[in-house]
mmCIF file of C-alpha atoms in Angstrom:
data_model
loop_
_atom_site.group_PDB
_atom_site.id
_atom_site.type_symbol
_atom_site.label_atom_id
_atom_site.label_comp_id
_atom_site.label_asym_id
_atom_site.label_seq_id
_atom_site.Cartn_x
_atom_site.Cartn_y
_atom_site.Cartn_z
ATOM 1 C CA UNK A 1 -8.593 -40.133 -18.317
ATOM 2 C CA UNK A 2 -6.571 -37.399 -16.375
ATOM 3 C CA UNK A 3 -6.535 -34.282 -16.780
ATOM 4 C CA UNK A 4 -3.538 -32.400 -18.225
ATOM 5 C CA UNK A 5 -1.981 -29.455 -16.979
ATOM 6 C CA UNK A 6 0.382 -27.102 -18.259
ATOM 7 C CA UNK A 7 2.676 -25.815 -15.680
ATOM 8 C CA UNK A 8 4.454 -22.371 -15.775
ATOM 9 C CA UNK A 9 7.971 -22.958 -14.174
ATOM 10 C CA UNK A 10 10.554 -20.119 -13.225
ATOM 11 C CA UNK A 11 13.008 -22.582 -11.937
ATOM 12 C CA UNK A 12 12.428 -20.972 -8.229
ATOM 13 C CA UNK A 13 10.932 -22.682 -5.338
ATOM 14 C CA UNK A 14 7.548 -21.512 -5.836
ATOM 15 C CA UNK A 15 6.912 -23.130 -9.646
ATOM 16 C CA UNK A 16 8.554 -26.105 -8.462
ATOM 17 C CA UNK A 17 6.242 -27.187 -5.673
ATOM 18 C CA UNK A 18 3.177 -26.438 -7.640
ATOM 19 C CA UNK A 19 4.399 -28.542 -10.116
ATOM 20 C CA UNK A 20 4.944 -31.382 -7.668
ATOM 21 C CA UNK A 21 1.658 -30.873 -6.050
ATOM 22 C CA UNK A 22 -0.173 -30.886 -9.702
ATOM 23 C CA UNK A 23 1.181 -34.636 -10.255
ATOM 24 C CA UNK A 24 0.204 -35.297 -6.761
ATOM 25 C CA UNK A 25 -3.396 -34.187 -7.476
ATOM 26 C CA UNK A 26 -3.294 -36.495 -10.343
ATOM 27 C CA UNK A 27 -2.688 -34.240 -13.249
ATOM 28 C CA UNK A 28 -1.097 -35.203 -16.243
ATOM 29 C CA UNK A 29 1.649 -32.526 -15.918
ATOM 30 C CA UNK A 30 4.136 -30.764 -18.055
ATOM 31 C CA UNK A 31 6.689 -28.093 -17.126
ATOM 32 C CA UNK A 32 7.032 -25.200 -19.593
ATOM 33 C CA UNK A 33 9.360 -22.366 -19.047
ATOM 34 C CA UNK A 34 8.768 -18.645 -20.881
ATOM 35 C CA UNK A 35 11.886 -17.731 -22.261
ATOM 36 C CA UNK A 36 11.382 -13.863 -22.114
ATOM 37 C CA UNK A 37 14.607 -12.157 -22.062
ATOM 38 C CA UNK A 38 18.245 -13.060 -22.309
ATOM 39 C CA UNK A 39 19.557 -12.496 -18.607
ATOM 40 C CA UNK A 40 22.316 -14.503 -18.170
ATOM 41 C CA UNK A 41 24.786 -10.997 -18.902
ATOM 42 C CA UNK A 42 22.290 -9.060 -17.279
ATOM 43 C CA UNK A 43 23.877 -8.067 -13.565
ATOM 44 C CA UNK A 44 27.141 -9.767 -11.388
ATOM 45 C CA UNK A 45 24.767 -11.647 -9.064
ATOM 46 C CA UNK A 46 21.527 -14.029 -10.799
ATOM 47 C CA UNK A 47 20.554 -14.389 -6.653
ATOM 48 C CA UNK A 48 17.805 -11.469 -7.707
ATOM 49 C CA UNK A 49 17.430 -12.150 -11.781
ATOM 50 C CA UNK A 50 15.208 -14.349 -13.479
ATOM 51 C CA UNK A 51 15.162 -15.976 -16.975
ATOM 52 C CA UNK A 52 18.863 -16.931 -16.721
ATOM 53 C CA UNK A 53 20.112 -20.272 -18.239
ATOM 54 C CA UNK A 54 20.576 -21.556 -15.252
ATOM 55 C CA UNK A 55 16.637 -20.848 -13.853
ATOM 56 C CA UNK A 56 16.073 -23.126 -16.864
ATOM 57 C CA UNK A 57 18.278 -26.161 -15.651
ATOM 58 C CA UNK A 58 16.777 -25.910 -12.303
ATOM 59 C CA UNK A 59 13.639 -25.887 -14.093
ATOM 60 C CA UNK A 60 14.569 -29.094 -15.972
ATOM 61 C CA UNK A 61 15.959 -30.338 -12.937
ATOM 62 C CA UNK A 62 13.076 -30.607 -11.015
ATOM 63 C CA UNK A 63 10.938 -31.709 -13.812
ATOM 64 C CA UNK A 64 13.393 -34.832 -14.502
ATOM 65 C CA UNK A 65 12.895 -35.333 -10.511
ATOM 66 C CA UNK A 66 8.921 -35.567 -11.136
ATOM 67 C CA UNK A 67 9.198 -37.379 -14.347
ATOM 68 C CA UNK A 68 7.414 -35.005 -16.058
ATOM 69 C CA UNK A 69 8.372 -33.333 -20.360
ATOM 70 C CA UNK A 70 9.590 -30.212 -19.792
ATOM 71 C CA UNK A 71 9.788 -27.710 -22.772
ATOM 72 C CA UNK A 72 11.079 -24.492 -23.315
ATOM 73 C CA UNK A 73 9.029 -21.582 -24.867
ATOM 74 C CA UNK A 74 10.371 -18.623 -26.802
ATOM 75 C CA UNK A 75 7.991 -15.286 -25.945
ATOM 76 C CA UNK A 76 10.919 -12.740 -26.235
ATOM 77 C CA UNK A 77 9.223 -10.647 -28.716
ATOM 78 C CA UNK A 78 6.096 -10.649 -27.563
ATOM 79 C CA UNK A 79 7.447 -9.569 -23.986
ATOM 80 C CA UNK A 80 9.294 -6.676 -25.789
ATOM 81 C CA UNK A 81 6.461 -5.979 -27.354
ATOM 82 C CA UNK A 82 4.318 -5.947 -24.501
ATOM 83 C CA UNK A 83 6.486 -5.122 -21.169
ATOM 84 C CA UNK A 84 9.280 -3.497 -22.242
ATOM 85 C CA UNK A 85 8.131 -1.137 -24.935
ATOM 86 C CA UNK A 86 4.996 -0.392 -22.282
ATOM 87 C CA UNK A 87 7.732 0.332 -19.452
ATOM 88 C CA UNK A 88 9.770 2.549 -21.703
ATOM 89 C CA UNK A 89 7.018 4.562 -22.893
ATOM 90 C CA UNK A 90 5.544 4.642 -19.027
ATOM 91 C CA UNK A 91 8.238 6.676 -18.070
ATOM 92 C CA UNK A 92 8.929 8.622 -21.104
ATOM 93 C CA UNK A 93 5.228 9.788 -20.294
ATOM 94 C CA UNK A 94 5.971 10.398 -17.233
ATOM 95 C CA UNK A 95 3.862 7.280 -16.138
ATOM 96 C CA UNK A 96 5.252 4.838 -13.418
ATOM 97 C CA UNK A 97 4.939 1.353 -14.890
ATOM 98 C CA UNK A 98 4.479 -1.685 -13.286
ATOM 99 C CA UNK A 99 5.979 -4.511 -15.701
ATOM 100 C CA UNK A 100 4.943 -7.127 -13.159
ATOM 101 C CA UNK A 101 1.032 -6.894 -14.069
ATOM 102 C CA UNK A 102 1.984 -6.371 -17.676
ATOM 103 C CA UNK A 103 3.905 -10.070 -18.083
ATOM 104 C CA UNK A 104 1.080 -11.613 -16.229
ATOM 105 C CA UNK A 105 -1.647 -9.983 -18.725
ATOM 106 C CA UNK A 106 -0.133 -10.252 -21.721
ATOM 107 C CA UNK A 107 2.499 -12.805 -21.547
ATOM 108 C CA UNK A 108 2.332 -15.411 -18.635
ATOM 109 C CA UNK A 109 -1.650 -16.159 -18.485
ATOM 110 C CA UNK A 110 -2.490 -14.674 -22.226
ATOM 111 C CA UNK A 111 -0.062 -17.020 -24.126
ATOM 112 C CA UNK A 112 -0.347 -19.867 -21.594
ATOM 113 C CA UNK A 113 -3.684 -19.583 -21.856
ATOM 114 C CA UNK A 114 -3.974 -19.510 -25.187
ATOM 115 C CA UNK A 115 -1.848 -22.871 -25.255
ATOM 116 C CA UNK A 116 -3.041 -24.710 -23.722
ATOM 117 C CA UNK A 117 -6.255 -24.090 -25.153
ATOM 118 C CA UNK A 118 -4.608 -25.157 -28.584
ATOM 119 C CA UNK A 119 -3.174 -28.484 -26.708
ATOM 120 C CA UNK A 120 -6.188 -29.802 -25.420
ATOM 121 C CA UNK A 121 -4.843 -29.075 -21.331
ATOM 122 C CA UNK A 122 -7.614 -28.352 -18.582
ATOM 123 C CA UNK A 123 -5.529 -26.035 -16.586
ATOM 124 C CA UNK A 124 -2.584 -23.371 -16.446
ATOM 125 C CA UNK A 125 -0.642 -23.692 -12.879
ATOM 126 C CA UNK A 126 1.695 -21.505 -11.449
ATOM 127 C CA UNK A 127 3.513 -20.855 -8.820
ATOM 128 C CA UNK A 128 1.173 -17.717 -7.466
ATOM 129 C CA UNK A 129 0.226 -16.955 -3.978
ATOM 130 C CA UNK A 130 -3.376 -16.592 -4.343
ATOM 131 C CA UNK A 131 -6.855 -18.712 -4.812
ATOM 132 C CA UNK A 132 -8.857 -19.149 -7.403
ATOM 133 C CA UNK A 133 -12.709 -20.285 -6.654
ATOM 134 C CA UNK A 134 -15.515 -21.068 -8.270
ATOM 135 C CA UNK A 135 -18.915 -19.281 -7.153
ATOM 136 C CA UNK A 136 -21.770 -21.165 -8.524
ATOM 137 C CA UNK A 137 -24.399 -19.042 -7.432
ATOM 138 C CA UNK A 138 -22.986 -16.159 -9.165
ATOM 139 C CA UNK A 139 -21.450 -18.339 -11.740
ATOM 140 C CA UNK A 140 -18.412 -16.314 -11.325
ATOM 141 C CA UNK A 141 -14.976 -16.991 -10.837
ATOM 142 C CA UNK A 142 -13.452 -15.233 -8.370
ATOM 143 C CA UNK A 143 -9.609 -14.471 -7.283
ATOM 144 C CA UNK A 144 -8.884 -14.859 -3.417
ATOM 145 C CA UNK A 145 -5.944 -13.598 -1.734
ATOM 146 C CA UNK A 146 -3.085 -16.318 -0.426
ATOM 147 C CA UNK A 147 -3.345 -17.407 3.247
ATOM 148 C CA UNK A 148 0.186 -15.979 3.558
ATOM 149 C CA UNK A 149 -0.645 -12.326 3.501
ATOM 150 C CA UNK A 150 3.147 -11.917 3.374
ATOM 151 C CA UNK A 151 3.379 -13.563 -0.339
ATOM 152 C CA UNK A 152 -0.176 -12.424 -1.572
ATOM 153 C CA UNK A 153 0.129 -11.636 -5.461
ATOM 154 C CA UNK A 154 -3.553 -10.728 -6.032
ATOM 155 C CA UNK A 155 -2.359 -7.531 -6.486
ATOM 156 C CA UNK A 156 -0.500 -8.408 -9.609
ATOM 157 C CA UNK A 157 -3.556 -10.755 -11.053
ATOM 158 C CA UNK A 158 -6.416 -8.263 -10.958
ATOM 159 C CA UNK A 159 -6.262 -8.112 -14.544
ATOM 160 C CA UNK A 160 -7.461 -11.618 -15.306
ATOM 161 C CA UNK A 161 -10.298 -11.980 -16.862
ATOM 162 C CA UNK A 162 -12.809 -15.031 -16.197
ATOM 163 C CA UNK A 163 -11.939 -16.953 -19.032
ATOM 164 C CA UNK A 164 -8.025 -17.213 -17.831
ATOM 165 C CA UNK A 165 -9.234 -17.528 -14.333
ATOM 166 C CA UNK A 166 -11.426 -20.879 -15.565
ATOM 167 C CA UNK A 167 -8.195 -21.817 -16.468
ATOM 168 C CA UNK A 168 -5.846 -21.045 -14.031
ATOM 169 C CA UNK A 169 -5.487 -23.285 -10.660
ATOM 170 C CA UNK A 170 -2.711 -21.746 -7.903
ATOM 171 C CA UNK A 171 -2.059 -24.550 -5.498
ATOM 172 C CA UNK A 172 0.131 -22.101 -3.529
ATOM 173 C CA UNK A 173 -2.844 -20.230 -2.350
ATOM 174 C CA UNK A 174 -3.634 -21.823 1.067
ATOM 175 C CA UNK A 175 0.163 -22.902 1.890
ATOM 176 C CA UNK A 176 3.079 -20.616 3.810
ATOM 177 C CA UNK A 177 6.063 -19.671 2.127
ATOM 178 C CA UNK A 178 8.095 -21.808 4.535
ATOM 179 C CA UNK A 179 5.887 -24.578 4.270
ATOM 180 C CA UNK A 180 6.678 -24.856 0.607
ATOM 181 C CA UNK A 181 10.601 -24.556 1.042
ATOM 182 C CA UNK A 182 9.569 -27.891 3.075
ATOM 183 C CA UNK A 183 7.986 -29.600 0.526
ATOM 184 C CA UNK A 184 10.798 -28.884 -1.631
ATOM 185 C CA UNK A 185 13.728 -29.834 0.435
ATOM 186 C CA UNK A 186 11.776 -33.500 1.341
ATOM 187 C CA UNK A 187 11.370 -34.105 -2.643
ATOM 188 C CA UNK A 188 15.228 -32.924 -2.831
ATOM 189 C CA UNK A 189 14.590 -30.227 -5.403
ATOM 190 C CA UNK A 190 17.856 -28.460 -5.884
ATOM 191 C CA UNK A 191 16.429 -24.845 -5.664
ATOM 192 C CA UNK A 192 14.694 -25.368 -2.089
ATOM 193 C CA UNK A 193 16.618 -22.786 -1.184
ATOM 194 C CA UNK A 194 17.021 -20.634 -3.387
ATOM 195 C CA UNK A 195 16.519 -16.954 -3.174
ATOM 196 C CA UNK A 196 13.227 -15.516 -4.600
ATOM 197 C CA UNK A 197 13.760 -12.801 -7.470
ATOM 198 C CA UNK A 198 13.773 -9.236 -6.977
ATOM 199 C CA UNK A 199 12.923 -6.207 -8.809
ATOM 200 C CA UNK A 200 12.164 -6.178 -12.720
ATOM 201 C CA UNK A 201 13.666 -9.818 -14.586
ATOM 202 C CA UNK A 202 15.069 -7.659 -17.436
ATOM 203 C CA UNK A 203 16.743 -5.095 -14.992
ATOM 204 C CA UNK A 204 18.186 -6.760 -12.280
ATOM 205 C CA UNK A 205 20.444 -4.485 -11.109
ATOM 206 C CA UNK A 206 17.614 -1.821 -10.158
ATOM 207 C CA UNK A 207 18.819 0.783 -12.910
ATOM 208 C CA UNK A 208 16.200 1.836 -14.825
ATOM 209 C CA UNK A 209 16.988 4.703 -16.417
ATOM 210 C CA UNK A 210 20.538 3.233 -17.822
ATOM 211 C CA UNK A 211 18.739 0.414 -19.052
ATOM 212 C CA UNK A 212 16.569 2.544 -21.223
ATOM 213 C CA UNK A 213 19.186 4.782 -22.181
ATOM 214 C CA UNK A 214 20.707 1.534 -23.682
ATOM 215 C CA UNK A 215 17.753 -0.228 -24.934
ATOM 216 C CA UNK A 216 16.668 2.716 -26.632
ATOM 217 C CA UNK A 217 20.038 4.326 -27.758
ATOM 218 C CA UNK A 218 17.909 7.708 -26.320
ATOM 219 C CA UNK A 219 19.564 10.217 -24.327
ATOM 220 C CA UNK A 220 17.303 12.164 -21.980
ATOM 221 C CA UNK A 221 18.338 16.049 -21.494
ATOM 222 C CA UNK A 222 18.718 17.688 -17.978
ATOM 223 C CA UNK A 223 16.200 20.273 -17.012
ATOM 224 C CA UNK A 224 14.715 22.039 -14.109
ATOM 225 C CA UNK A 225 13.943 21.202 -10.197
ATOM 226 C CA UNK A 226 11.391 23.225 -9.659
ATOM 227 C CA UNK A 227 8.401 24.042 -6.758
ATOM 228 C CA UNK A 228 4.911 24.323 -7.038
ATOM 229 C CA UNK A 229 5.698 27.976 -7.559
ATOM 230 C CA UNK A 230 7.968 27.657 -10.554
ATOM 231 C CA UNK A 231 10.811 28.251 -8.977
ATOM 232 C CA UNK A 232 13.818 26.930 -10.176
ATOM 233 C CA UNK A 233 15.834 24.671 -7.007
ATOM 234 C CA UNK A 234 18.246 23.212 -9.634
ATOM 235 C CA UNK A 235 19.277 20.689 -11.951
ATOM 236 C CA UNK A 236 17.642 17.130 -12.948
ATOM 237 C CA UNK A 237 19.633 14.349 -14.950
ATOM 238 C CA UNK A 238 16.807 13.498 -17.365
ATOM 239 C CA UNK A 239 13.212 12.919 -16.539
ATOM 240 C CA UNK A 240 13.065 9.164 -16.982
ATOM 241 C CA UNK A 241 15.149 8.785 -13.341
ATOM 242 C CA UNK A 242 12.262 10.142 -11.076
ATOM 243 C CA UNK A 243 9.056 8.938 -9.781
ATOM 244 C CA UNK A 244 6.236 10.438 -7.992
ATOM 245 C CA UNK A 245 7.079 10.379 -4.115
ATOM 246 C CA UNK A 246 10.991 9.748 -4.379
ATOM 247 C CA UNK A 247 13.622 11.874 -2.292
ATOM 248 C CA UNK A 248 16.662 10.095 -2.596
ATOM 249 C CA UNK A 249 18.608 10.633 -5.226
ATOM 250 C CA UNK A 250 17.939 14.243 -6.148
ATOM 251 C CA UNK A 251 21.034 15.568 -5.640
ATOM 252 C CA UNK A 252 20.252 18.856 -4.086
ATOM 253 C CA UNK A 253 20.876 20.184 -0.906
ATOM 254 C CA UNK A 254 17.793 22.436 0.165
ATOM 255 C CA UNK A 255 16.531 23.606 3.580
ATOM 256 C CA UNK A 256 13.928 21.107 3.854
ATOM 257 C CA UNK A 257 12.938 17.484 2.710
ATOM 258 C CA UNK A 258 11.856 17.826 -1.457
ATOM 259 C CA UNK A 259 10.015 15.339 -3.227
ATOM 260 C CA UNK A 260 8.740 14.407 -6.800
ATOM 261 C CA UNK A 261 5.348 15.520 -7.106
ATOM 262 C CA UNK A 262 4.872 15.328 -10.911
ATOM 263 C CA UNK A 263 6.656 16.087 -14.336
ATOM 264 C CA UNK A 264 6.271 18.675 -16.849
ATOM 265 C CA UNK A 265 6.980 16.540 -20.070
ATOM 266 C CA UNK A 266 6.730 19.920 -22.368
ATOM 267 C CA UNK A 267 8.918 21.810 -20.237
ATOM 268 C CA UNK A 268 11.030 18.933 -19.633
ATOM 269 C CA UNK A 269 10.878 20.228 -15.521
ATOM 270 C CA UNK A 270 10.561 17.792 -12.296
ATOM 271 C CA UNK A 271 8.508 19.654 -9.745
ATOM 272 C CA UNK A 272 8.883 18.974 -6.256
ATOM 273 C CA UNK A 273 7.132 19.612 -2.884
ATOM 274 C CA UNK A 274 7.232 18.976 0.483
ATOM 275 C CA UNK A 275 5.348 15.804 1.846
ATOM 276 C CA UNK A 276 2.495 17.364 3.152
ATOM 277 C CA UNK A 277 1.669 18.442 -0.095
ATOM 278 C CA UNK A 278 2.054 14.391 -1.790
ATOM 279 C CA UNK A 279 -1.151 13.601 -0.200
ATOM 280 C CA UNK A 280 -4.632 13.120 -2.422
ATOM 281 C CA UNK A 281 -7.974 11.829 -1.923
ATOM 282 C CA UNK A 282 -9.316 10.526 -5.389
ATOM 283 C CA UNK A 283 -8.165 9.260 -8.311
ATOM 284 C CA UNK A 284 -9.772 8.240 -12.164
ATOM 285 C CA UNK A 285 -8.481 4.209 -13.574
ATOM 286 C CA UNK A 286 -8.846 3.326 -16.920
ATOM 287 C CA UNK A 287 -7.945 0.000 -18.764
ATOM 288 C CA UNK A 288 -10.065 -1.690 -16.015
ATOM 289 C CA UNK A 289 -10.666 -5.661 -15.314
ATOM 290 C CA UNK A 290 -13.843 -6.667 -12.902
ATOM 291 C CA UNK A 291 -13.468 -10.157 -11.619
ATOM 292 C CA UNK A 292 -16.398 -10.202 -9.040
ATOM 293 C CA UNK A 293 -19.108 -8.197 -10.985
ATOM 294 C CA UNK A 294 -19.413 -7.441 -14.913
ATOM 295 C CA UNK A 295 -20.276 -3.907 -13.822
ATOM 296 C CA UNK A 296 -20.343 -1.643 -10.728
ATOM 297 C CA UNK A 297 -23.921 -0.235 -11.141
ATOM 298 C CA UNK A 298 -23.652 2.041 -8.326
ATOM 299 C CA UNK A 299 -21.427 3.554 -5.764
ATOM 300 C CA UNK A 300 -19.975 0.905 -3.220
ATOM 301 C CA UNK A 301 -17.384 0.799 -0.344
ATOM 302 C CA UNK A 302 -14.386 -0.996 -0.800
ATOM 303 C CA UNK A 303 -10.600 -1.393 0.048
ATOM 304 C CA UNK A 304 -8.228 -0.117 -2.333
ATOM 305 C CA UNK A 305 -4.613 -0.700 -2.685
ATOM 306 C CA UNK A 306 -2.465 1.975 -4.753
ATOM 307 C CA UNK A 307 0.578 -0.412 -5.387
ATOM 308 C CA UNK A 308 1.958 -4.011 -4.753
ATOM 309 C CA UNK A 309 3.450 -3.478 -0.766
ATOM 310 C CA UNK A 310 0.240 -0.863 0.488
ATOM 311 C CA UNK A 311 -2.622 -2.349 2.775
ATOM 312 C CA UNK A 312 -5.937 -2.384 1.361
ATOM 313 C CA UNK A 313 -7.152 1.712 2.272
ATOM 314 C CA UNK A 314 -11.626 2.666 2.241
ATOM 315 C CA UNK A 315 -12.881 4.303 -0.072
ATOM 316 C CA UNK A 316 -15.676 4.597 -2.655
ATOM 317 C CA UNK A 317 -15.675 3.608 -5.855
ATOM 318 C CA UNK A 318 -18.058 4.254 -8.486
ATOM 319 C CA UNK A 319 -18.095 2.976 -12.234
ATOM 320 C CA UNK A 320 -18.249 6.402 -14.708
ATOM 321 C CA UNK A 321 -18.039 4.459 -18.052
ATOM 322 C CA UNK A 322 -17.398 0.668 -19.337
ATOM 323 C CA UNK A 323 -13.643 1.267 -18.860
ATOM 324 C CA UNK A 324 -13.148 3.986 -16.132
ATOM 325 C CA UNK A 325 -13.726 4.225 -12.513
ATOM 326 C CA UNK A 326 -13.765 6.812 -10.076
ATOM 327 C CA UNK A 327 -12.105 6.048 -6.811
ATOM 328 C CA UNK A 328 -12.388 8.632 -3.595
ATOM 329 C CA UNK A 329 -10.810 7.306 -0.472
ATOM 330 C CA UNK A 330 -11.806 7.945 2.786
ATOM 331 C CA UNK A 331 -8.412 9.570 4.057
ATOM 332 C CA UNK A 332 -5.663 11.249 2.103
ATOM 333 C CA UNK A 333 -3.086 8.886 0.053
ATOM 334 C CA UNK A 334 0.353 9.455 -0.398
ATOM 335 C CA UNK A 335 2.008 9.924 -4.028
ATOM 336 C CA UNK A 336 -0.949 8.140 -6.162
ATOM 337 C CA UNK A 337 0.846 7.519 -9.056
ATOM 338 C CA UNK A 338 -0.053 7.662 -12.783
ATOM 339 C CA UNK A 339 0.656 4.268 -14.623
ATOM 340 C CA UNK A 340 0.413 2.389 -11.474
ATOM 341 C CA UNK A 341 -2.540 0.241 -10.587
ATOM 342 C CA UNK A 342 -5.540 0.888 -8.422
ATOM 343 C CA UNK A 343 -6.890 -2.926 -7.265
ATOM 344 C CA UNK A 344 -10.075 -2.810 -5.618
ATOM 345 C CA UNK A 345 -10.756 -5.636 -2.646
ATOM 346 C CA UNK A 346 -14.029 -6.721 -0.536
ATOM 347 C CA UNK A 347 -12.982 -8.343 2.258
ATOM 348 C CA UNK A 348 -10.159 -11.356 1.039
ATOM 349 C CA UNK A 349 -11.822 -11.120 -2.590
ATOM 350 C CA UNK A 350 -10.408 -8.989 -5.071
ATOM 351 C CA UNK A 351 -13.206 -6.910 -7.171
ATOM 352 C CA UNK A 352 -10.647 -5.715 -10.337
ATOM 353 C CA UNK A 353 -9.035 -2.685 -10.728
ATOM 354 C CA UNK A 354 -7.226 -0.710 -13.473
ATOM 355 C CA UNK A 355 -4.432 1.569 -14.142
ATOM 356 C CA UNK A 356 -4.244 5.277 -12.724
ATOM 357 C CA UNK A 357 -4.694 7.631 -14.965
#
């Protein structure tokens, strides 16, 4: 009997071509696409959106193409549960979120998962750059980054845990990005071309802090600019609208190049300081995942990566507790951020990580 695979589709390229390669692998294959917000009103242009209505014909288009039942699945609350409300408070902590890892966690490979478990399917596939492999002498399975260093997502999957990885195949892992646009124009799927989306689904248009002015129906007061002295260097729009490390966008004119260092939440103040001053060696992560060991029994050398676009940086990490770590690198890193994550790597293997507290 084949086996049966459940097969997360966007309506991009990416989902597309795994699905194709699942039914050429032999799978018994069926296309499902997470219905997680309503998009289609969301920005001008749906070139950079996702979950739009017409992501879903594509979807449906390339799944006729293949033969395959395609279904649609309605996750909306749990993804406001679970992203949005955890972006929103990010930043009204002054935390920077990253939504990205949240939707895999919690939404894409929890309730997938958790599916097709229920359904009787062997496997979860999606459209990921990155490898999954078994280790048999460890008994482990492990998460590998993509060939295509250029697409790797590993970053974004540290957080699954071995009993969604025994589920999960990514036939993307060892292919280019270009290479897979070829696959899809020879099987004539009508998004071969299509442009890859950008930024957060649920705000395309890059505005954060209007979106959670209007989600919320909050309004966030203007405060203080100040140094690392105190002093006050003017006025800031509301404390949701800055990050750690950001310049533009201030609005002030000052004698030389200010950024965010940090906020004061009680004192509802955004301090800022010159670059030099950005830079930190160490940092605690709590919330962790390990993929390659159950623990970290003692202080090892590894690569660490502060966010999604950074290359992999030494350092040290040592387990302090069952859910935090203690991360020194071996040079200075610019504007570690709170809320982001810290993913730990040995060599092309990914070791876990957690989020920066």
């Amino acid at each position: 009997m084949a086996k049966k695979a459940l097969i997360a589709m966007s309506g991009g390229v990416d989902s597309s071509v795994a699905a194709y390669l699942a039914t050429q692998m032999g799978y018994e294959s069926t296309g499902i696409t997470l219905k997680l917000f309503d998009n289609d009103n969301a920005c001008e242009s749906e070139e950079k959106s996702c979950c739009t209505s017409q992501d879903i014909k594509d979807a449906q288009s390339v799944c006729d193409r293949l033969g395959i039942p395609y279904y649609v699945y309605n996750f909306k609350d749990s993804f406001k549960e679970n992203v949005i409300s955890r972006f929103i408070s990010a930043y009204e902590n002054g935390r920077t979120p990253n939504p990205c890892i949240d939707c895999n966690r919690y939404i894409k490979f929890e309730k997938l998962v958790a599916r097709a478990e229920e359904l009787d399917y062997d496997c979860v596939i999606t459209g990921h750059y990155s490898i999954v492999e078994y280790d048999k002498g460890a008994d482990r399975y492990l998460l590998r980054k993509s060939v295509d260093l250029t697409k790797d997502q590993s970053y974004v999957l540290y957080s699954l845990s071995q009993r969604k990885l025994s589920k999960t195949m990514l036939p993307l892992g060892g292919l280019t990005k270009e290479y897979v646009r070829e696959i899809a124009e020879k099987q004539n799927f009508i998004n071969a071309r299509k442009h890859d989306s950008q930024d957060i689904c649920f705000i395309p248009d890059g505005d954060y802090a209007k979106f959670i002015e209007q989600y919320t129906g909050k309004t966030y007061p203007n405060g203080n600019f100040v140094d690392e002295n105190g002093a006050i260097l003017g006025e800031h729009k509301g404390i949701i609208r800055y990050t750690v490390g950001q310049r533009k966008g201030l609005g002030l004119a000052l004698p030389q190049p200010m950024y965010v260092k940090e906020k004061n939440l009680a004192e509802n103040k955004v301090i800022l300081c010159t670059n030099d001053r950005l830079f930190s060696k160490e940092l605690y992560a709590t919330d962790i995942n390990l993929i390659a060991y159950d623990r970290i029994d003692k202080p090892i050398k590894i690569k660490a990566r502060v966010r999604y676009n950074q290359s992999e940086q030494p350092a040290l990490v040592e387990q302090i507790d069952e859910n935090t770590l203690h991360i020194v690198f071996d040079e200075p890193q610019r504007a570690i951020s709170k809320g982001q994550a810290v993913v730990l790597y040995d060599g092309e293997y990914v070791i876990g990580g957690g989020t920066i507290v």
